[in-house]
Short mmCIF file of C-alpha atoms in Angstrom, two decimals:
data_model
loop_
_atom_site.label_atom_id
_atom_site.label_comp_id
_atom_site.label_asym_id
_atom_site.label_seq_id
_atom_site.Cartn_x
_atom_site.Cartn_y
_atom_site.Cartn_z
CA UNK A 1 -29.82 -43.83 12.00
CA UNK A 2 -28.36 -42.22 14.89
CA UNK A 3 -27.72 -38.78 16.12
CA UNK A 4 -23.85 -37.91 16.83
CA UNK A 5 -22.58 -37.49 20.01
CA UNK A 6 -19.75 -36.50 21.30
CA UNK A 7 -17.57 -37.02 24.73
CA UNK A 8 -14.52 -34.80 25.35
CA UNK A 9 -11.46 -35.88 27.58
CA UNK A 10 -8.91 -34.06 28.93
CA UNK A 11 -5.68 -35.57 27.13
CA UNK A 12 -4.68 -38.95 25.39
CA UNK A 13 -3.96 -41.41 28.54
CA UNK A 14 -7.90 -40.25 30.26
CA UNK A 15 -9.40 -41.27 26.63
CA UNK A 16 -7.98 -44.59 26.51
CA UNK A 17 -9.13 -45.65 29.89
CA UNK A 18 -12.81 -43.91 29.26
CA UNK A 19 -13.44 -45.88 26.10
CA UNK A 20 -12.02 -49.12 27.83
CA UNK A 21 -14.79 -48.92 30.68
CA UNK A 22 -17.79 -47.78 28.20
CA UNK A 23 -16.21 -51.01 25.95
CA UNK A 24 -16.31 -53.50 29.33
CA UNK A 25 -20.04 -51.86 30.26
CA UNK A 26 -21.31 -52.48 26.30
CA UNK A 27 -19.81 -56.01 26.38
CA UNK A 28 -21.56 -56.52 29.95
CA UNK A 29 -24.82 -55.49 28.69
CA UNK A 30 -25.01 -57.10 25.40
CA UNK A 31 -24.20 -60.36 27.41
CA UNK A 32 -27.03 -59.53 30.19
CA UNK A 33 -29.42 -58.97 26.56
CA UNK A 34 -28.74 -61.26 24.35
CA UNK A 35 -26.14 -63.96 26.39
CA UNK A 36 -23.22 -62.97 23.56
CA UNK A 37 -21.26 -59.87 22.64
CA UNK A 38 -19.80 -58.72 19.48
CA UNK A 39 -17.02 -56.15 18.97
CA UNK A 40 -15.23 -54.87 15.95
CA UNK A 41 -11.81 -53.77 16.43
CA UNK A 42 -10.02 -51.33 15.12
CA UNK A 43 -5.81 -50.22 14.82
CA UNK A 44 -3.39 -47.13 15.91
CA UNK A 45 -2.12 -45.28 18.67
CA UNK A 46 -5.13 -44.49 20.90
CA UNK A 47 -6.94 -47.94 19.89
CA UNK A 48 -3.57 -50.01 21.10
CA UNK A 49 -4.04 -47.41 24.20
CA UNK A 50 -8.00 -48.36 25.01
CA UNK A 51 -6.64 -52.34 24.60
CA UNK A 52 -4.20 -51.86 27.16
CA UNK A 53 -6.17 -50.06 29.30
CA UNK A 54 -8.56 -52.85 29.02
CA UNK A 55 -6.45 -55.34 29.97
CA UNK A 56 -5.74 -53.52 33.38
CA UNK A 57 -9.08 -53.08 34.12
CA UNK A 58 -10.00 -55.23 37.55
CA UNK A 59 -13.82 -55.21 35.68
CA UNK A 60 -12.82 -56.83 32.77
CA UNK A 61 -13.42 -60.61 34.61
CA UNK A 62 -16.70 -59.46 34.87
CA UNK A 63 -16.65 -60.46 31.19
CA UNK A 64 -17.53 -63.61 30.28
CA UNK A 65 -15.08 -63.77 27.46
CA UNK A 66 -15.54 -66.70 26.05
CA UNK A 67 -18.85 -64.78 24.74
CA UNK A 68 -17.32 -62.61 22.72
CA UNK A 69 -16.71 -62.52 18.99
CA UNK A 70 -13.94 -60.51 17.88
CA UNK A 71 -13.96 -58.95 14.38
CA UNK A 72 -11.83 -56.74 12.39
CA UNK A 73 -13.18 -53.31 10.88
CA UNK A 74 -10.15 -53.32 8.58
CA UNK A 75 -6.44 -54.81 7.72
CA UNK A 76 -3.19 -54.34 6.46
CA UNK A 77 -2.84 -57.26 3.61
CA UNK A 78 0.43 -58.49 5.37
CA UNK A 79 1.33 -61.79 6.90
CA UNK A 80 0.19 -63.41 9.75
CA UNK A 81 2.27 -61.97 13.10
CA UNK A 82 3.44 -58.96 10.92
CA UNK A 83 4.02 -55.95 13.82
CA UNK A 84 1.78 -53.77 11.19
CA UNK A 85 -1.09 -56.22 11.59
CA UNK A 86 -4.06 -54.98 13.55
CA UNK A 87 -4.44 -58.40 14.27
CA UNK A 88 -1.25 -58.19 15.89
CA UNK A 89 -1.50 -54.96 17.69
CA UNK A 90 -4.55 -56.09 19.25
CA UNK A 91 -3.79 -59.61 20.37
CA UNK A 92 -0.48 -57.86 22.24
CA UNK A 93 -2.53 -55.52 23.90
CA UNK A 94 -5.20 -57.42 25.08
CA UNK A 95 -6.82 -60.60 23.35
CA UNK A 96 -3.83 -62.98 24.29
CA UNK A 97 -4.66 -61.46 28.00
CA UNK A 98 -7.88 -62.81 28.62
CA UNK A 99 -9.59 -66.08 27.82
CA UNK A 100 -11.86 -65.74 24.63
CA UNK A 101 -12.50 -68.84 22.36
CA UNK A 102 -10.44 -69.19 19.32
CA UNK A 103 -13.45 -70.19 17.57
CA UNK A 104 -15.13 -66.51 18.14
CA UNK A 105 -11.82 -64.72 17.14
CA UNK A 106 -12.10 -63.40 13.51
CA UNK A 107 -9.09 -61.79 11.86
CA UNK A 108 -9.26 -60.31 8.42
CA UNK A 109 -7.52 -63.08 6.10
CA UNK A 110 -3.28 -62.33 5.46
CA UNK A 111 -1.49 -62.68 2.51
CA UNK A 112 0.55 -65.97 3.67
CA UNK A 113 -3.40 -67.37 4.67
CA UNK A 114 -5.24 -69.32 2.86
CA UNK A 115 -7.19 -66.58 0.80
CA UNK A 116 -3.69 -66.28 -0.75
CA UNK A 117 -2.11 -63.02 -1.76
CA UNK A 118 -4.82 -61.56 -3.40
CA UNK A 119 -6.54 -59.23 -1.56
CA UNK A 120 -10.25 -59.25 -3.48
CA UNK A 121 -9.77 -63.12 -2.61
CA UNK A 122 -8.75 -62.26 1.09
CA UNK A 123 -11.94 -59.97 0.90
CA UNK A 124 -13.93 -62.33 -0.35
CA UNK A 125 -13.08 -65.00 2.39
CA UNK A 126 -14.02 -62.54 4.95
CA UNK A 127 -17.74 -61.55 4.10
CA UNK A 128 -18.21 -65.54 4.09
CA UNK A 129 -17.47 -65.27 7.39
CA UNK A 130 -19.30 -62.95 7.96
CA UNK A 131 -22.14 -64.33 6.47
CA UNK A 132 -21.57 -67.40 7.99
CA UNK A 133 -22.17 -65.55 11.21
CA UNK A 134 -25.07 -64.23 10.33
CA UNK A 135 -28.69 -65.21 11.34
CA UNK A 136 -29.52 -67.64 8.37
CA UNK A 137 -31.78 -66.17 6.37
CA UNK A 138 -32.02 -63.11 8.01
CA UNK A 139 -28.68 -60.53 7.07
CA UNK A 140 -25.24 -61.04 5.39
CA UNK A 141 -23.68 -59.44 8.64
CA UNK A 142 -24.08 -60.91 12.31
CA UNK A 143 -25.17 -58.19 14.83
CA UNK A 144 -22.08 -56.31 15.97
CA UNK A 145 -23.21 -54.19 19.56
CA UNK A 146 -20.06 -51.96 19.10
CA UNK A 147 -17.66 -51.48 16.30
CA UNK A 148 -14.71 -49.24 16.90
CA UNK A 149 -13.04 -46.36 14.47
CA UNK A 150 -10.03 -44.47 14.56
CA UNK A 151 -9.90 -41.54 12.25
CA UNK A 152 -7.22 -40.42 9.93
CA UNK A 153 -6.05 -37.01 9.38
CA UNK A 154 -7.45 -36.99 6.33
CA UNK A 155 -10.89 -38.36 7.49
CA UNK A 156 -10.23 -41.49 6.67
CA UNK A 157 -12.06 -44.49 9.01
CA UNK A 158 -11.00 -48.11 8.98
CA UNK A 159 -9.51 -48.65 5.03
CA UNK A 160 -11.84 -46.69 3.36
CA UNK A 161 -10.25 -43.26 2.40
CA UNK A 162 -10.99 -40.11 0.63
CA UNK A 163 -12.16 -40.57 -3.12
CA UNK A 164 -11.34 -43.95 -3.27
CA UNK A 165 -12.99 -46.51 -5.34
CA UNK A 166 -14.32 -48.38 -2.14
CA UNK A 167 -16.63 -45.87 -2.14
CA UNK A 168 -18.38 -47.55 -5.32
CA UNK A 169 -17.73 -51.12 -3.50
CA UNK A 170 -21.83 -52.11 -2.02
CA UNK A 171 -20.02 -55.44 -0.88
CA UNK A 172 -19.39 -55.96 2.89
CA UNK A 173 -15.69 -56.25 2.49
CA UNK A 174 -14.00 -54.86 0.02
CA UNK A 175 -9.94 -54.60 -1.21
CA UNK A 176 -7.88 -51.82 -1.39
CA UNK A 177 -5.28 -51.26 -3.95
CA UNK A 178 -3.27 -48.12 -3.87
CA UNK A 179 -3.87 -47.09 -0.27
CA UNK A 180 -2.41 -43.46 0.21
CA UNK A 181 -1.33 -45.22 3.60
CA UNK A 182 1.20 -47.42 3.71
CA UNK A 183 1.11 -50.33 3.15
CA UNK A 184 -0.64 -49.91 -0.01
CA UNK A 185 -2.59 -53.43 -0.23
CA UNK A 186 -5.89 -53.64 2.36
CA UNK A 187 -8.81 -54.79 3.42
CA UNK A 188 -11.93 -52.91 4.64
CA UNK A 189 -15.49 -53.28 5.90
CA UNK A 190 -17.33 -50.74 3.61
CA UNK A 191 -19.39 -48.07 5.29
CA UNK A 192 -22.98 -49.93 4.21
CA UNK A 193 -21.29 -52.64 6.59
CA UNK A 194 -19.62 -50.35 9.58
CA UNK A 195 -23.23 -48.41 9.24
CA UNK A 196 -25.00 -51.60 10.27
CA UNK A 197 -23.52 -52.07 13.82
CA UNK A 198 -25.19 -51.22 17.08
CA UNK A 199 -23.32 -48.54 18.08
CA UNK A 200 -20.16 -47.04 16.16
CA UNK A 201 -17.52 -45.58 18.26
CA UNK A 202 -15.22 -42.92 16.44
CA UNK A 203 -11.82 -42.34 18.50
CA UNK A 204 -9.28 -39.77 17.94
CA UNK A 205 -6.26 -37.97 19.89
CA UNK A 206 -3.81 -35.04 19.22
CA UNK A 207 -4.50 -31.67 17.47
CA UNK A 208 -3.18 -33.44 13.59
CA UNK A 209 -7.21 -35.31 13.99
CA UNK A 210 -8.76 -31.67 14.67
CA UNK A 211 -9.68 -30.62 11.70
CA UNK A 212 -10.89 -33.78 10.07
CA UNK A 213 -13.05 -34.26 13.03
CA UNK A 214 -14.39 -30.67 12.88
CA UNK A 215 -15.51 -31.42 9.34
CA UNK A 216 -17.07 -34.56 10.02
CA UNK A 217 -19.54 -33.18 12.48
CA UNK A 218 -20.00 -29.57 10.56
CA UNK A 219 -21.20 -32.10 7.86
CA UNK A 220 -19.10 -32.76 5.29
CA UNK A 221 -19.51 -35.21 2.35
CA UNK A 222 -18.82 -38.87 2.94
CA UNK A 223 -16.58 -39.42 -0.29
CA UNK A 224 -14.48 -36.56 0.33
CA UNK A 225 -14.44 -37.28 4.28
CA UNK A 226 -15.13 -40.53 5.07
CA UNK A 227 -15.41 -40.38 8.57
CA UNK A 228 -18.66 -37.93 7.98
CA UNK A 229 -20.66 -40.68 6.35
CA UNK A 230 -20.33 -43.07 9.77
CA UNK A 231 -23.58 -43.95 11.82
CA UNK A 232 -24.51 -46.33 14.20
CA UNK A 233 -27.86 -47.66 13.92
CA UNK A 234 -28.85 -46.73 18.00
CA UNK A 235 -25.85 -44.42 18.84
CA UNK A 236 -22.54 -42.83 16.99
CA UNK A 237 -20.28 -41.55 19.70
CA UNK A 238 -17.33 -39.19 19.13
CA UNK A 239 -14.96 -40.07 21.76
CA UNK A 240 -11.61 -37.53 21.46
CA UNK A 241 -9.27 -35.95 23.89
CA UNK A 242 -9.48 -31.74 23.93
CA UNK A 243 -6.59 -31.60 21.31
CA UNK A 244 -8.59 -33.74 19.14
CA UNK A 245 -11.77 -31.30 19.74
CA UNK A 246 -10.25 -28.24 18.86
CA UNK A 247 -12.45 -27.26 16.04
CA UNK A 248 -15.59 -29.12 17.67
CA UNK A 249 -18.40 -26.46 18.49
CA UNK A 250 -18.57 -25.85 22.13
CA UNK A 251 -22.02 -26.38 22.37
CA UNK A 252 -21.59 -30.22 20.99
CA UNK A 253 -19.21 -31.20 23.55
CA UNK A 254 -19.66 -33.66 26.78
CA UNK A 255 -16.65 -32.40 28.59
CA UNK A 256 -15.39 -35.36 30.97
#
C-alpha cells in the first residue's frame, strides 16, 4: 500500500479547481493506458465544488467521456432524484454536462429502485454490479484509477463511521442502519473495497475537518477514525485547503 501524501491549498474555491484538473489529468491517462477510465465519486460541499469546477474546465473535452465508468463510494438510501442523493448532487454538477454513456453510469441502488427499500438488498444489488464489472475470474471489484473521499468531522469517509458495525462487514458493499448522520439508512463501499482502488483521493475544507485530519495522518486507529485506515494501492493523496491543514505537521505539507 501507499505512502500518504499531502497537497495544501490556499482556501476552499483554489481546492476545488486543483482536484478538478489532477481528476481530468488521471482520467486522461488512464484512457492513454488502458483505453477506459474509472472514477468513484463521492458527496458534500467541496466534492459538489471539484464537479463544478470540472464542468468549467475548457480540458475536460479532452475526455473521451463516453470511456468513463462512474461509480458511487457511498449513498443516502433515499429515492431516486432526492436533493440528498449523491447521485443527485453529482449529476447537477457535472455528469448531465458532458456526454458519458448511460450504460457506464453506476449509482448506488434507491429505496423506490428495484433493490426495494431494504438497504442490505440495495447493498447487495450493488456488489453484483460490481462484480459484474469485474475481470471474470480475476476480482469481485473492476479496477477503479481514482476513487474520491470527503472526510467527516468525526473521521468518517464515505458511510463508514466511527465504531460502527461496518467495520466487521468484509463484503464490498455493505448497509448502514443507524447512521449518526442523517439520514440514518445508507449504503457504503467498505474500506477492504475503497483500499483496492488505484489511487484514493481524501478531500477536505474549513477548520471543523482539522482535527480529524490531523489524527488521521499522526496515525490513529481505523475503527475509531475511519479516515486513518484509507490507502490507495499506488498513491493516497490528502488534498485540503490551509484551514483544513491546521493541525497537519509542517514538514508533511505540499503547499500550492
Amino acid at each position: 500500500m501507499s505512502e500518504a501524501s499531502v497537497a495544501v491549498h490556499a482556501d476552499a474555491d483554489l481546492l476545488a479547481q486543483a482536484v478538478a484538473a489532477r481528476l481530468v489529468v488521471k482520467l486522461l491517462d488512464a484512457q492513454a493506458e488502458r483505453g477506459q477510465a474509472a472514477v468513484v465519486l463521492t458527496g458534500g460541499r467541496i466534492a459538489a465544488a471539484v464537479y463544478r469546477a470540472v464542468a468549467a474546465l475548457p480540458a475536460r473535452d479532452a475526455v473521451d467521456w463516453s470511456r468513463v465508468d462512474v461509480w458511487w463510494g457511498d449513498e443516502r438510501f433515499l429515492p431516486a432524484g432526492d436533493p440528498e442523493r449523491n447521485e443527485t448532487q453529482a449529476r447537477a454538477a457535472l455528469l448531465d454536462a458532458v456526454p458519458l454513456d448511460p450504460a457506464r453510469v453506476h449509482p448506488m441502488p434507491a429505496s423506490d429502485g428495484p433493490a426495494g427499500a431494504d438497504p442490505e438488498a440495495g447493498a447487495a444489488a450493488y456488489a453484483q454490479e460490481l462484480a459484474r464489472a469485474a475481470r471474470p475470474g480475476h476480482a469481485t471489484l473492476p479496477h477503479f484509477d481514482v476513487l474520491m473521499l470527503g472526510v467527516g468531522e468525526d473521521g468518517h469517509v464515505a458511510s463508514v463511521f466511527p465504531e460502527h458495525p461496518v467495520h466487521h462487514d468484509n463484503r464490498p458493499v455493505s448497509a448502514v442502519r443507524g447512521s449518526p448522520k442523517p439520514p440514518p439508512l445508507r449504503t457504503t463501499l467498505t474500506l477492504p473495497a475503497i483500499n483496492t482502488a488505484e489511487e484514493v483521493w481524501l478531500v477536505a475544507s474549513g477548520a471543523d475537518k482539522a482535527r480529524a485530519v490531523g489524527m488521521a495522518l499522526a496515525g490513529a486507529g481505523p475503527v475509531q477514525l475511519p479516515a486513518a485506515g484509507v490507502q490507495g494501492v499506488t498513491r493516497t493523496l490528502w488534498l485540503l485547503d490551509r484551514a483544513a491543514a491546521a493541525d497537519v505537521p509542517p514538514r508533511s505539507r505540499s503547499l500550492r
